Structures are given as structure tokens and as C-alpha cells.
């Protein structure tokens, strides 16, 4: 199995476009919302773009696709969704995306919730999950139900705990503030929050995180933990563990 190098390309105010390379001069990018920063990074590293992977249709993840695909004749792979215009092949649950020029393969998981057709890619110890799972948070439910998001997060939670989580936004600091409101006594969360604070104060990225750590600190992966269920019940006495708890804390977060 090839080792991959993943470079963060910051875009807009808080997006990360992920560049995947293996030591050669060809690469892939995930969710290029803007072509400019990708072009600068390709030039800096002397790389040719061969593949574009897309997790969902939102413009901050797809805005740079047309220009990049055209410039490099790169293949564009993403979910089944007619709202993504410049895509060459679409992928569903359980399918494998092959990037032969890089010698890499990624497995696809369907993770609806943030959008109806959102997918995630995992392989080589890395998970590219777009706006479904964030560090210490999850995406807003724009097109999906709490049930769908719970099922999607359950699928991600089953991946190996050592997996590196490459989400698409630097939201970790504000996510920690919210998570501490949900679980003020969670020691792992307190530690992660102070790490994140130091990291951001020094201008560093908090991404990737590790899935195993997310399971310990991310309230949206802990909707069956007594402390999280209780916090939800303080707002909605009937909240059951799982999707109902997720629904309560997700709408709490929306107005936090
Ligand atoms: Zn999005
Ligand atoms: Fe986004």
C-alpha cells in the first residue's frame, strides 16, 4: 500500500482543499472550491493535477473544478448528483475509486445529511469526509434528516480509530466551545480544546485529527453516551439516544 502525502491548501476564509501525492509528480485534489490556491500549490510543488475528488455539490467545494479540469485534463470523480456539472464518473456506497497514475485506491461511503448525495472517501489511513464530519463537530443538515446524519456518522465511526480525518473546514475552535457546553466534564474534550486553542493562537491547522480521538470528544459521534443524551434531555426531555439526541444538539448548535 502506497504512502500518501496530504497537503492542506487553505481557501476562502476557512476551507481546506486537500492535495494528495505519493512522491511522484502527479497528484489529486479533494474539493477544490477555488482554482487559484490550487494552481499556486501545484506550481510550488511542481505537480501535475490528474484527479479531482468531490464529496458534495456545494460551491465552496466545486467552484474551481471547471478551470482545473480544463487546464490539466484531470478526471473528476464525485457522487451521483446532476448539480455537479463537470464530473466524469460518479460513485456510490461500496465502490472503489482508482487513481492508477498515483497507484492509489479509495473506498466510497455514502454519508447523506449535510447534502442528500454527500460521499466520503477513505483509504491509506485517511478519510476525506467533506462537510459531514468536522473535528469536534458535524455539518449542518441542509438536505438530510437527523436519522440520515446519525446513520452516516455511524458508518464513519466504524472505520479504524487510527484513521486521519481530513474534513473540509477549520471550524474546530468554535466546535470545541459548543462541545464543552454539551459535555463540560469530558476530560478528553477539555484537553483537546486547550490544544486547539494553542494551535490556532500559533496560526496552525487543527486538521487532520484522528478518528479515535473524535470518538472521545465529538458530541455528534457520542449521541448514545449518557452525558450527551442528558444534555439533550435538558433541552428536550423526550430525547432518546441516537438520532433524536443528534437532532437536539444539532439545532442547539445552529443557534449557539
Ligand atoms: Zn458543504
Ligand atoms: Fe463546505
Tab-separated table of N, CA and C and ligand atoms in Angstrom, residues 56 58 60-61 114 131, ligand 1:
chain	number	residue	atom	x	y	z
A	56	UNK	N	-19.250	16.655	-2.261
A	56	UNK	CA	-20.624	17.118	-2.428
A	56	UNK	C	-20.668	18.358	-3.306
A	58	UNK	N	-21.694	21.522	-3.074
A	58	UNK	CA	-21.613	22.941	-2.685
A	58	UNK	C	-20.465	23.676	-3.387
A	60	UNK	N	-18.405	25.929	-2.474
A	60	UNK	CA	-17.101	26.088	-1.813
A	60	UNK	C	-16.261	24.806	-1.907
A	61	UNK	N	-16.816	23.756	-2.549
A	61	UNK	CA	-16.081	22.503	-2.758
A	61	UNK	C	-15.879	22.199	-4.243
A	114	UNK	N	-25.680	16.405	5.472
A	114	UNK	CA	-25.359	17.790	5.102
A	114	UNK	C	-25.983	18.093	3.730
A	131	UNK	N	-17.992	17.919	4.369
A	131	UNK	CA	-18.712	18.655	5.415
A	131	UNK	C	-19.634	17.739	6.227
B	1	LIG	ZN1	-20.996	21.984	2.230
